Short mmCIF file of N, CA and C in Angstrom, two decimals:
data_model
loop_
_atom_site.label_atom_id
_atom_site.label_comp_id
_atom_site.label_asym_id
_atom_site.label_seq_id
_atom_site.Cartn_x
_atom_site.Cartn_y
_atom_site.Cartn_z
N MET P 1 0.83 -1.19 0.00
CA MET P 1 0.00 0.00 0.00
C MET P 1 0.88 1.25 0.00
N GLU P 2 1.96 1.24 0.79
CA GLU P 2 2.87 2.38 0.84
C GLU P 2 3.48 2.65 -0.53
N TYR P 3 3.85 1.57 -1.24
CA TYR P 3 4.44 1.71 -2.56
C TYR P 3 3.46 2.38 -3.51
N ILE P 4 2.20 1.97 -3.46
CA ILE P 4 1.17 2.56 -4.34
C ILE P 4 1.00 4.04 -4.01
N GLU P 5 0.93 4.36 -2.71
CA GLU P 5 0.76 5.76 -2.30
C GLU P 5 1.93 6.62 -2.77
N LYS P 6 3.14 6.12 -2.64
CA LYS P 6 4.33 6.86 -3.08
C LYS P 6 4.30 7.07 -4.59
N ALA P 7 3.96 6.02 -5.32
CA ALA P 7 3.89 6.13 -6.79
C ALA P 7 2.85 7.16 -7.20
N LEU P 8 1.71 7.16 -6.52
CA LEU P 8 0.65 8.11 -6.84
C LEU P 8 1.06 9.54 -6.51
N LEU P 9 1.80 9.71 -5.42
CA LEU P 9 2.29 11.05 -5.06
C LEU P 9 3.27 11.57 -6.10
N VAL P 10 4.13 10.70 -6.61
CA VAL P 10 5.10 11.10 -7.62
C VAL P 10 4.39 11.52 -8.91
N LEU P 11 3.33 10.80 -9.26
CA LEU P 11 2.60 11.10 -10.49
C LEU P 11 1.76 12.37 -10.37
N GLY P 12 1.34 12.71 -9.17
CA GLY P 12 0.56 13.93 -8.96
C GLY P 12 -0.73 13.93 -9.77
N ASN P 13 -0.98 15.04 -10.45
CA ASN P 13 -2.21 15.18 -11.24
C ASN P 13 -2.22 14.27 -12.47
N TYR P 14 -1.06 13.78 -12.86
CA TYR P 14 -0.99 12.90 -14.04
C TYR P 14 -1.40 11.47 -13.71
N GLY P 15 -1.49 11.14 -12.42
CA GLY P 15 -1.87 9.79 -12.01
C GLY P 15 -3.19 9.33 -12.59
N PRO P 16 -4.28 10.10 -12.39
CA PRO P 16 -5.56 9.67 -12.96
C PRO P 16 -5.54 9.58 -14.48
N ILE P 17 -4.82 10.49 -15.13
CA ILE P 17 -4.74 10.46 -16.60
C ILE P 17 -4.04 9.18 -17.05
N LEU P 18 -2.94 8.86 -16.40
CA LEU P 18 -2.20 7.64 -16.73
C LEU P 18 -3.07 6.40 -16.48
N VAL P 19 -3.76 6.38 -15.35
CA VAL P 19 -4.62 5.24 -15.03
C VAL P 19 -5.72 5.09 -16.08
N CYS P 20 -6.31 6.20 -16.53
CA CYS P 20 -7.37 6.14 -17.55
C CYS P 20 -6.83 5.62 -18.88
N LEU P 21 -5.64 6.06 -19.25
CA LEU P 21 -5.04 5.56 -20.49
C LEU P 21 -4.75 4.07 -20.40
N VAL P 22 -4.33 3.61 -19.23
CA VAL P 22 -4.08 2.18 -19.03
C VAL P 22 -5.39 1.40 -19.13
N ILE P 23 -6.48 1.95 -18.60
CA ILE P 23 -7.78 1.29 -18.70
C ILE P 23 -8.18 1.13 -20.17
N VAL P 24 -8.00 2.17 -20.97
CA VAL P 24 -8.30 2.09 -22.40
C VAL P 24 -7.41 1.03 -23.06
N PHE P 25 -6.12 1.07 -22.78
CA PHE P 25 -5.18 0.11 -23.35
C PHE P 25 -5.54 -1.32 -22.97
N GLU P 26 -5.97 -1.52 -21.71
CA GLU P 26 -6.33 -2.85 -21.23
C GLU P 26 -7.51 -3.41 -22.01
N SER P 27 -8.42 -2.57 -22.44
CA SER P 27 -9.57 -3.03 -23.22
C SER P 27 -9.16 -3.52 -24.60
N ILE P 28 -8.06 -3.00 -25.10
CA ILE P 28 -7.58 -3.38 -26.43
C ILE P 28 -6.62 -4.56 -26.34
N LEU P 29 -5.75 -4.55 -25.36
CA LEU P 29 -4.76 -5.61 -25.17
C LEU P 29 -4.71 -5.97 -23.69
N PRO P 30 -5.39 -7.04 -23.30
CA PRO P 30 -5.57 -7.33 -21.86
C PRO P 30 -4.38 -8.02 -21.20
N VAL P 31 -3.31 -7.30 -21.04
CA VAL P 31 -2.13 -7.88 -20.39
C VAL P 31 -2.00 -7.43 -18.94
N ILE P 32 -2.91 -6.57 -18.52
CA ILE P 32 -2.88 -6.03 -17.17
C ILE P 32 -4.26 -6.18 -16.52
N PRO P 33 -4.32 -6.27 -15.20
CA PRO P 33 -5.61 -6.47 -14.54
C PRO P 33 -6.42 -5.18 -14.45
N LEU P 34 -7.58 -5.16 -15.07
CA LEU P 34 -8.45 -4.00 -15.07
C LEU P 34 -8.85 -3.59 -13.66
N GLY P 35 -9.14 -4.57 -12.81
CA GLY P 35 -9.57 -4.29 -11.45
C GLY P 35 -8.57 -3.43 -10.68
N LEU P 36 -7.30 -3.64 -10.91
CA LEU P 36 -6.27 -2.85 -10.23
C LEU P 36 -6.39 -1.38 -10.59
N PHE P 37 -6.58 -1.08 -11.85
CA PHE P 37 -6.62 0.31 -12.29
C PHE P 37 -7.94 0.99 -11.95
N ILE P 38 -9.00 0.22 -11.92
CA ILE P 38 -10.27 0.78 -11.43
C ILE P 38 -10.12 1.13 -9.95
N THR P 39 -9.49 0.25 -9.19
CA THR P 39 -9.26 0.51 -7.77
C THR P 39 -8.41 1.77 -7.59
N LEU P 40 -7.38 1.93 -8.41
CA LEU P 40 -6.54 3.13 -8.32
C LEU P 40 -7.35 4.39 -8.57
N ASN P 41 -8.27 4.33 -9.54
CA ASN P 41 -9.13 5.49 -9.78
C ASN P 41 -10.03 5.77 -8.58
N PHE P 42 -10.53 4.72 -7.95
CA PHE P 42 -11.36 4.90 -6.76
C PHE P 42 -10.54 5.56 -5.65
N ILE P 43 -9.29 5.16 -5.51
CA ILE P 43 -8.42 5.74 -4.48
C ILE P 43 -8.07 7.18 -4.83
N LEU P 44 -7.67 7.42 -6.08
CA LEU P 44 -7.23 8.75 -6.50
C LEU P 44 -8.35 9.77 -6.54
N LEU P 45 -9.52 9.35 -7.01
CA LEU P 45 -10.59 10.30 -7.28
C LEU P 45 -11.77 10.20 -6.32
N GLY P 46 -11.76 9.20 -5.46
CA GLY P 46 -12.92 8.95 -4.61
C GLY P 46 -13.85 7.96 -5.28
N ASN P 47 -14.78 7.43 -4.52
CA ASN P 47 -15.65 6.37 -5.05
C ASN P 47 -16.50 6.83 -6.23
N LEU P 48 -17.19 7.94 -6.11
CA LEU P 48 -18.10 8.37 -7.17
C LEU P 48 -17.34 8.80 -8.43
N ALA P 49 -16.40 9.71 -8.28
CA ALA P 49 -15.64 10.18 -9.45
C ALA P 49 -14.80 9.04 -10.04
N GLY P 50 -14.22 8.21 -9.18
CA GLY P 50 -13.44 7.06 -9.65
C GLY P 50 -14.29 6.10 -10.44
N PHE P 51 -15.52 5.88 -9.96
CA PHE P 51 -16.45 5.01 -10.68
C PHE P 51 -16.78 5.60 -12.05
N ILE P 52 -17.18 6.87 -12.08
CA ILE P 52 -17.61 7.49 -13.34
C ILE P 52 -16.48 7.51 -14.36
N VAL P 53 -15.30 7.92 -13.93
CA VAL P 53 -14.15 8.00 -14.84
C VAL P 53 -13.77 6.61 -15.34
N SER P 54 -13.71 5.63 -14.45
CA SER P 54 -13.37 4.25 -14.85
C SER P 54 -14.41 3.70 -15.82
N TRP P 55 -15.67 3.96 -15.55
CA TRP P 55 -16.77 3.48 -16.40
C TRP P 55 -16.65 4.08 -17.81
N ILE P 56 -16.44 5.40 -17.87
CA ILE P 56 -16.32 6.07 -19.18
C ILE P 56 -15.12 5.53 -19.96
N PHE P 57 -13.97 5.41 -19.31
CA PHE P 57 -12.78 4.98 -20.04
C PHE P 57 -12.80 3.49 -20.38
N THR P 58 -13.51 2.70 -19.59
CA THR P 58 -13.70 1.29 -19.95
C THR P 58 -14.54 1.19 -21.22
N ILE P 59 -15.59 1.99 -21.29
CA ILE P 59 -16.45 2.00 -22.49
C ILE P 59 -15.66 2.48 -23.70
N ILE P 60 -14.88 3.54 -23.52
CA ILE P 60 -14.05 4.05 -24.64
C ILE P 60 -13.10 2.96 -25.13
N GLY P 61 -12.43 2.28 -24.22
CA GLY P 61 -11.49 1.22 -24.61
C GLY P 61 -12.19 0.07 -25.32
N CYS P 62 -13.33 -0.34 -24.79
CA CYS P 62 -14.07 -1.44 -25.43
C CYS P 62 -14.56 -1.05 -26.82
N MET P 63 -15.02 0.19 -26.97
CA MET P 63 -15.48 0.64 -28.29
C MET P 63 -14.30 0.75 -29.26
N MET P 64 -13.14 1.16 -28.76
CA MET P 64 -11.95 1.21 -29.63
C MET P 64 -11.58 -0.20 -30.09
N SER P 65 -11.61 -1.16 -29.17
CA SER P 65 -11.31 -2.55 -29.53
C SER P 65 -12.33 -3.07 -30.54
N PHE P 66 -13.60 -2.84 -30.28
CA PHE P 66 -14.68 -3.23 -31.19
C PHE P 66 -14.43 -2.65 -32.58
N THR P 67 -14.11 -1.35 -32.64
CA THR P 67 -13.90 -0.66 -33.91
C THR P 67 -12.67 -1.18 -34.65
N ILE P 68 -11.60 -1.45 -33.92
CA ILE P 68 -10.39 -2.00 -34.55
C ILE P 68 -10.71 -3.31 -35.26
N PHE P 69 -11.46 -4.18 -34.59
CA PHE P 69 -11.77 -5.47 -35.21
C PHE P 69 -12.85 -5.34 -36.27
N ARG P 70 -13.76 -4.41 -36.12
CA ARG P 70 -14.81 -4.19 -37.13
C ARG P 70 -14.20 -3.64 -38.41
N LYS P 71 -13.36 -2.62 -38.28
CA LYS P 71 -12.78 -1.96 -39.46
C LYS P 71 -11.57 -2.69 -40.01
N GLY P 72 -10.76 -3.27 -39.12
CA GLY P 72 -9.49 -3.83 -39.56
C GLY P 72 -9.50 -5.31 -39.93
N PHE P 73 -10.45 -6.07 -39.35
CA PHE P 73 -10.37 -7.52 -39.53
C PHE P 73 -11.67 -8.18 -40.02
N LYS P 74 -12.79 -7.47 -39.98
CA LYS P 74 -14.07 -8.11 -40.29
C LYS P 74 -14.12 -8.63 -41.73
N ASN P 75 -13.68 -7.85 -42.70
CA ASN P 75 -13.72 -8.30 -44.09
C ASN P 75 -12.85 -9.54 -44.29
N TRP P 76 -11.63 -9.50 -43.75
CA TRP P 76 -10.74 -10.66 -43.85
C TRP P 76 -11.38 -11.87 -43.17
N PHE P 77 -11.93 -11.66 -41.99
CA PHE P 77 -12.57 -12.73 -41.23
C PHE P 77 -13.73 -13.34 -42.03
N ASN P 78 -14.57 -12.50 -42.62
CA ASN P 78 -15.71 -13.00 -43.40
C ASN P 78 -15.26 -13.80 -44.61
N LYS P 79 -14.17 -13.41 -45.24
CA LYS P 79 -13.68 -14.12 -46.43
C LYS P 79 -12.98 -15.43 -46.07
N ASN P 80 -12.23 -15.44 -44.96
CA ASN P 80 -11.36 -16.57 -44.66
C ASN P 80 -11.84 -17.51 -43.56
N ALA P 81 -12.48 -17.01 -42.55
CA ALA P 81 -12.77 -17.86 -41.39
C ALA P 81 -14.25 -18.13 -41.18
N ARG P 82 -15.09 -17.21 -41.56
CA ARG P 82 -16.52 -17.36 -41.26
C ARG P 82 -17.14 -18.54 -42.01
N SER P 83 -16.51 -19.00 -43.07
CA SER P 83 -17.05 -20.11 -43.84
C SER P 83 -16.86 -21.47 -43.15
N LYS P 84 -15.98 -21.54 -42.18
CA LYS P 84 -15.78 -22.79 -41.45
C LYS P 84 -17.00 -23.04 -40.57
N LYS P 85 -17.49 -24.27 -40.58
CA LYS P 85 -18.78 -24.58 -39.96
C LYS P 85 -18.86 -24.19 -38.48
N ARG P 86 -17.87 -24.57 -37.72
CA ARG P 86 -17.92 -24.28 -36.27
C ARG P 86 -17.92 -22.77 -36.02
N ILE P 87 -17.08 -22.05 -36.73
CA ILE P 87 -17.00 -20.60 -36.57
C ILE P 87 -18.29 -19.95 -37.07
N ALA P 88 -18.81 -20.44 -38.18
CA ALA P 88 -20.06 -19.90 -38.72
C ALA P 88 -21.21 -20.07 -37.74
N ASN P 89 -21.30 -21.23 -37.10
CA ASN P 89 -22.35 -21.47 -36.11
C ASN P 89 -22.20 -20.54 -34.91
N MET P 90 -20.96 -20.37 -34.45
CA MET P 90 -20.71 -19.49 -33.32
C MET P 90 -21.08 -18.04 -33.68
N MET P 91 -20.72 -17.59 -34.87
CA MET P 91 -21.00 -16.22 -35.28
C MET P 91 -22.50 -16.00 -35.48
N LYS P 92 -23.22 -17.01 -35.96
CA LYS P 92 -24.68 -16.88 -36.08
C LYS P 92 -25.29 -16.67 -34.70
N TYR P 93 -24.77 -17.40 -33.74
CA TYR P 93 -25.25 -17.27 -32.37
C TYR P 93 -24.97 -15.87 -31.83
N ILE P 94 -23.76 -15.38 -32.06
CA ILE P 94 -23.38 -14.04 -31.59
C ILE P 94 -24.22 -12.97 -32.29
N ASP P 95 -24.43 -13.13 -33.59
CA ASP P 95 -25.23 -12.17 -34.35
C ASP P 95 -26.64 -12.04 -33.80
N LYS P 96 -27.17 -13.10 -33.24
CA LYS P 96 -28.56 -13.12 -32.76
C LYS P 96 -28.71 -12.71 -31.29
N LEU P 97 -27.60 -12.41 -30.60
CA LEU P 97 -27.70 -12.02 -29.20
C LEU P 97 -28.57 -10.78 -29.04
N LYS P 98 -29.46 -10.83 -28.08
CA LYS P 98 -30.28 -9.67 -27.76
C LYS P 98 -29.44 -8.71 -26.91
N THR P 99 -29.86 -7.47 -26.87
CA THR P 99 -29.14 -6.47 -26.08
C THR P 99 -29.04 -6.90 -24.63
N GLU P 100 -30.13 -7.44 -24.08
CA GLU P 100 -30.13 -7.87 -22.68
C GLU P 100 -29.09 -8.95 -22.43
N GLN P 101 -28.94 -9.85 -23.38
CA GLN P 101 -27.95 -10.91 -23.24
C GLN P 101 -26.53 -10.33 -23.29
N LEU P 102 -26.31 -9.40 -24.19
CA LEU P 102 -25.00 -8.74 -24.27
C LEU P 102 -24.69 -7.99 -22.99
N VAL P 103 -25.67 -7.28 -22.45
CA VAL P 103 -25.47 -6.55 -21.19
C VAL P 103 -25.05 -7.52 -20.10
N LEU P 104 -25.73 -8.63 -19.99
CA LEU P 104 -25.42 -9.62 -18.97
C LEU P 104 -24.01 -10.17 -19.15
N ILE P 105 -23.65 -10.51 -20.36
CA ILE P 105 -22.30 -11.03 -20.64
C ILE P 105 -21.23 -10.00 -20.28
N LEU P 106 -21.47 -8.74 -20.62
CA LEU P 106 -20.49 -7.68 -20.35
C LEU P 106 -20.42 -7.30 -18.87
N ALA P 107 -21.48 -7.56 -18.13
CA ALA P 107 -21.52 -7.17 -16.71
C ALA P 107 -20.80 -8.16 -15.81
N ILE P 108 -20.67 -9.39 -16.23
CA ILE P 108 -20.07 -10.42 -15.39
C ILE P 108 -18.56 -10.21 -15.33
N PRO P 109 -18.02 -10.05 -14.12
CA PRO P 109 -16.60 -9.69 -13.96
C PRO P 109 -15.59 -10.70 -14.54
N PHE P 110 -15.93 -11.97 -14.62
CA PHE P 110 -14.95 -12.94 -15.09
C PHE P 110 -15.15 -13.33 -16.55
N THR P 111 -16.05 -12.67 -17.24
CA THR P 111 -16.19 -12.90 -18.68
C THR P 111 -15.04 -12.17 -19.37
N PRO P 112 -14.35 -12.82 -20.28
CA PRO P 112 -13.22 -12.15 -20.94
C PRO P 112 -13.71 -11.05 -21.90
N ALA P 113 -13.74 -9.82 -21.41
CA ALA P 113 -14.28 -8.69 -22.18
C ALA P 113 -13.55 -8.50 -23.51
N PHE P 114 -12.26 -8.75 -23.51
CA PHE P 114 -11.49 -8.61 -24.74
C PHE P 114 -12.03 -9.54 -25.83
N VAL P 115 -12.36 -10.76 -25.46
CA VAL P 115 -12.91 -11.72 -26.41
C VAL P 115 -14.29 -11.27 -26.89
N VAL P 116 -15.09 -10.74 -25.97
CA VAL P 116 -16.41 -10.24 -26.34
C VAL P 116 -16.27 -9.06 -27.31
N ASN P 117 -15.32 -8.16 -27.05
CA ASN P 117 -15.08 -7.03 -27.96
C ASN P 117 -14.72 -7.52 -29.37
N ILE P 118 -13.85 -8.51 -29.44
CA ILE P 118 -13.43 -9.05 -30.73
C ILE P 118 -14.61 -9.71 -31.43
N ALA P 119 -15.32 -10.59 -30.72
CA ALA P 119 -16.45 -11.29 -31.32
C ALA P 119 -17.51 -10.32 -31.82
N ALA P 120 -17.81 -9.30 -31.02
CA ALA P 120 -18.81 -8.31 -31.43
C ALA P 120 -18.32 -7.52 -32.64
N GLY P 121 -17.04 -7.19 -32.66
CA GLY P 121 -16.47 -6.45 -33.79
C GLY P 121 -16.51 -7.25 -35.08
N LEU P 122 -16.35 -8.55 -34.98
CA LEU P 122 -16.37 -9.41 -36.17
C LEU P 122 -17.78 -9.84 -36.56
N SER P 123 -18.74 -9.61 -35.68
CA SER P 123 -20.11 -10.05 -35.93
C SER P 123 -20.89 -8.98 -36.70
N HIS P 124 -22.19 -9.24 -36.83
CA HIS P 124 -23.09 -8.28 -37.47
C HIS P 124 -23.84 -7.43 -36.45
N ILE P 125 -23.43 -7.51 -35.19
CA ILE P 125 -24.05 -6.68 -34.15
C ILE P 125 -23.79 -5.22 -34.51
N SER P 126 -24.82 -4.40 -34.43
CA SER P 126 -24.64 -3.00 -34.78
C SER P 126 -23.78 -2.29 -33.74
N ARG P 127 -23.09 -1.28 -34.19
CA ARG P 127 -22.23 -0.47 -33.32
C ARG P 127 -23.06 0.16 -32.20
N ARG P 128 -24.24 0.64 -32.55
CA ARG P 128 -25.12 1.28 -31.58
C ARG P 128 -25.58 0.29 -30.50
N LYS P 129 -25.97 -0.89 -30.93
CA LYS P 129 -26.41 -1.93 -29.98
C LYS P 129 -25.28 -2.29 -29.02
N TYR P 130 -24.08 -2.44 -29.55
CA TYR P 130 -22.95 -2.81 -28.71
C TYR P 130 -22.62 -1.69 -27.73
N PHE P 131 -22.67 -0.46 -28.22
CA PHE P 131 -22.39 0.69 -27.35
C PHE P 131 -23.36 0.71 -26.16
N TRP P 132 -24.65 0.58 -26.42
CA TRP P 132 -25.63 0.65 -25.34
C TRP P 132 -25.53 -0.55 -24.41
N ALA P 133 -25.13 -1.69 -24.92
CA ALA P 133 -24.90 -2.85 -24.05
C ALA P 133 -23.70 -2.57 -23.14
N LEU P 134 -22.66 -1.95 -23.68
CA LEU P 134 -21.49 -1.59 -22.88
C LEU P 134 -21.85 -0.58 -21.79
N VAL P 135 -22.60 0.45 -22.17
CA VAL P 135 -22.99 1.49 -21.22
C VAL P 135 -23.68 0.86 -20.01
N GLN P 136 -24.56 -0.08 -20.27
CA GLN P 136 -25.31 -0.71 -19.18
C GLN P 136 -24.49 -1.77 -18.45
N GLY P 137 -23.84 -2.63 -19.19
CA GLY P 137 -23.13 -3.76 -18.58
C GLY P 137 -21.91 -3.36 -17.77
N LYS P 138 -21.22 -2.33 -18.21
CA LYS P 138 -19.99 -1.93 -17.51
C LYS P 138 -20.27 -1.22 -16.19
N ILE P 139 -21.52 -0.79 -15.97
CA ILE P 139 -21.85 -0.18 -14.68
C ILE P 139 -21.56 -1.17 -13.55
N PHE P 140 -22.10 -2.38 -13.67
CA PHE P 140 -21.89 -3.37 -12.62
C PHE P 140 -20.43 -3.78 -12.55
N LEU P 141 -19.81 -4.01 -13.69
CA LEU P 141 -18.43 -4.48 -13.71
C LEU P 141 -17.49 -3.49 -13.02
N VAL P 142 -17.60 -2.22 -13.36
CA VAL P 142 -16.71 -1.21 -12.77
C VAL P 142 -16.99 -1.08 -11.28
N TYR P 143 -18.25 -1.07 -10.89
CA TYR P 143 -18.57 -0.97 -9.47
C TYR P 143 -18.00 -2.18 -8.72
N PHE P 144 -18.17 -3.37 -9.31
CA PHE P 144 -17.69 -4.60 -8.69
C PHE P 144 -16.18 -4.52 -8.42
N TRP P 145 -15.39 -4.19 -9.46
CA TRP P 145 -13.94 -4.17 -9.29
C TRP P 145 -13.49 -3.05 -8.36
N GLY P 146 -14.17 -1.90 -8.41
CA GLY P 146 -13.83 -0.82 -7.48
C GLY P 146 -14.12 -1.21 -6.04
N PHE P 147 -15.28 -1.79 -5.82
CA PHE P 147 -15.66 -2.23 -4.47
C PHE P 147 -14.71 -3.32 -3.98
N MET P 148 -14.39 -4.27 -4.86
CA MET P 148 -13.49 -5.35 -4.47
C MET P 148 -12.11 -4.81 -4.10
N GLY P 149 -11.59 -3.90 -4.90
CA GLY P 149 -10.27 -3.35 -4.63
C GLY P 149 -10.23 -2.57 -3.33
N ILE P 150 -11.22 -1.71 -3.13
CA ILE P 150 -11.27 -0.92 -1.90
C ILE P 150 -11.45 -1.84 -0.69
N SER P 151 -12.30 -2.86 -0.82
CA SER P 151 -12.52 -3.81 0.29
C SER P 151 -11.27 -4.61 0.59
N LEU P 152 -10.53 -4.97 -0.45
CA LEU P 152 -9.27 -5.70 -0.22
C LEU P 152 -8.28 -4.84 0.54
N ILE P 153 -8.19 -3.58 0.16
CA ILE P 153 -7.29 -2.67 0.88
C ILE P 153 -7.77 -2.48 2.31
N GLU P 154 -9.09 -2.37 2.49
CA GLU P 154 -9.67 -2.22 3.84
C GLU P 154 -9.40 -3.46 4.68
N SER P 155 -9.32 -4.63 4.04
CA SER P 155 -9.12 -5.87 4.78
C SER P 155 -7.76 -5.93 5.48
N ILE P 156 -6.83 -5.06 5.06
CA ILE P 156 -5.53 -5.01 5.73
C ILE P 156 -5.71 -4.58 7.18
N THR P 157 -6.61 -3.64 7.40
CA THR P 157 -6.85 -3.16 8.77
C THR P 157 -8.09 -3.80 9.40
N ASN P 158 -8.99 -4.32 8.58
CA ASN P 158 -10.22 -4.94 9.08
C ASN P 158 -10.37 -6.31 8.43
N PRO P 159 -9.91 -7.38 9.08
CA PRO P 159 -9.95 -8.71 8.48
C PRO P 159 -11.35 -9.18 8.09
N LEU P 160 -12.39 -8.66 8.71
CA LEU P 160 -13.76 -9.06 8.35
C LEU P 160 -14.11 -8.62 6.92
N ALA P 161 -13.50 -7.55 6.45
CA ALA P 161 -13.75 -7.09 5.08
C ALA P 161 -13.29 -8.14 4.07
N LEU P 162 -12.32 -8.94 4.44
CA LEU P 162 -11.84 -10.00 3.56
C LEU P 162 -12.94 -11.03 3.28
N PHE P 163 -13.79 -11.28 4.26
CA PHE P 163 -14.90 -12.21 4.05
C PHE P 163 -15.89 -11.66 3.04
N LYS P 164 -16.14 -10.34 3.06
CA LYS P 164 -17.00 -9.72 2.05
C LYS P 164 -16.40 -9.92 0.66
N VAL P 165 -15.10 -9.70 0.57
CA VAL P 165 -14.42 -9.84 -0.71
C VAL P 165 -14.52 -11.28 -1.22
N LEU P 166 -14.21 -12.23 -0.36
CA LEU P 166 -14.27 -13.64 -0.76
C LEU P 166 -15.68 -14.05 -1.16
N ALA P 167 -16.68 -13.62 -0.39
CA ALA P 167 -18.06 -13.97 -0.72
C ALA P 167 -18.46 -13.39 -2.07
N LEU P 168 -18.14 -12.13 -2.31
CA LEU P 168 -18.48 -11.53 -3.60
C LEU P 168 -17.73 -12.17 -4.75
N LEU P 169 -16.46 -12.49 -4.54
CA LEU P 169 -15.70 -13.17 -5.60
C LEU P 169 -16.30 -14.52 -5.95
N ILE P 170 -16.69 -15.27 -4.95
CA ILE P 170 -17.29 -16.59 -5.19
C ILE P 170 -18.62 -16.44 -5.93
N ILE P 171 -19.46 -15.51 -5.48
CA ILE P 171 -20.75 -15.29 -6.14
C ILE P 171 -20.55 -14.84 -7.59
N ALA P 172 -19.63 -13.90 -7.80
CA ALA P 172 -19.37 -13.40 -9.16
C ALA P 172 -18.80 -14.50 -10.04
N TYR P 173 -17.92 -15.32 -9.48
CA TYR P 173 -17.33 -16.40 -10.27
C TYR P 173 -18.40 -17.43 -10.68
N ILE P 174 -19.27 -17.79 -9.75
CA ILE P 174 -20.33 -18.75 -10.05
C ILE P 174 -21.28 -18.17 -11.09
N ALA P 175 -21.68 -16.90 -10.90
CA ALA P 175 -22.56 -16.25 -11.88
C ALA P 175 -21.89 -16.20 -13.25
N SER P 176 -20.61 -15.89 -13.27
CA SER P 176 -19.86 -15.84 -14.52
C SER P 176 -19.84 -17.20 -15.20
N ALA P 177 -19.57 -18.23 -14.44
CA ALA P 177 -19.52 -19.58 -14.99
C ALA P 177 -20.88 -19.98 -15.56
N LEU P 178 -21.95 -19.64 -14.87
CA LEU P 178 -23.30 -19.97 -15.35
C LEU P 178 -23.64 -19.22 -16.63
N VAL P 179 -23.33 -17.92 -16.67
CA VAL P 179 -23.61 -17.13 -17.88
C VAL P 179 -22.76 -17.63 -19.04
N ASN P 180 -21.48 -17.87 -18.78
CA ASN P 180 -20.59 -18.38 -19.83
C ASN P 180 -21.07 -19.72 -20.37
N LYS P 181 -21.55 -20.59 -19.48
CA LYS P 181 -22.05 -21.89 -19.91
C LYS P 181 -23.34 -21.74 -20.73
N LYS P 182 -24.23 -20.87 -20.25
CA LYS P 182 -25.51 -20.69 -20.93
C LYS P 182 -25.31 -20.13 -22.34
N TYR P 183 -24.38 -19.19 -22.49
CA TYR P 183 -24.16 -18.56 -23.78
C TYR P 183 -22.97 -19.15 -24.54
N HIS P 184 -22.48 -20.28 -24.07
CA HIS P 184 -21.41 -21.04 -24.74
C HIS P 184 -20.16 -20.19 -24.99
N ILE P 185 -19.74 -19.45 -23.97
CA ILE P 185 -18.51 -18.66 -24.08
C ILE P 185 -17.39 -19.50 -23.45
N GLU P 186 -16.36 -19.73 -24.22
CA GLU P 186 -15.26 -20.55 -23.73
C GLU P 186 -14.07 -19.70 -23.38
#
């Protein structure tokens, strides 16, 4: 915790900007844990502002990822890969997802959002439909990771907070597994 506080002090006003850029980057290339950077925004900006900023930049990153795959790879994908039976069946299923189903998939913390961004970008899902699903689904996801991060930090001084974290992680993991199974997300 001391290391994080020192790093944030060194960054000063640039800390939140850097964290937001990392959140966008994470949506495009998921090599870093999103929950960590959402938690940093909650710490740097407070719960409400940290939530709003993290939510907005998560949506921006997901839409950038969606657009990259829609504009850069969809034509190639349709010519080369969509004709394979297994992929064609999967894409038909994705194309038919209702907005409510997309919202649910995007809201579950353990669903690989990067994969969903790619699949949606390569599918026939409209840009508008995907955007509104992101707006709704990422509300829960950002709140979940912010709450989890703050609770984990709180558990250092209050061990009972750790039980809240573990209970929520287990519930979220089970819900994620059920949604992933129902919608055949591997």
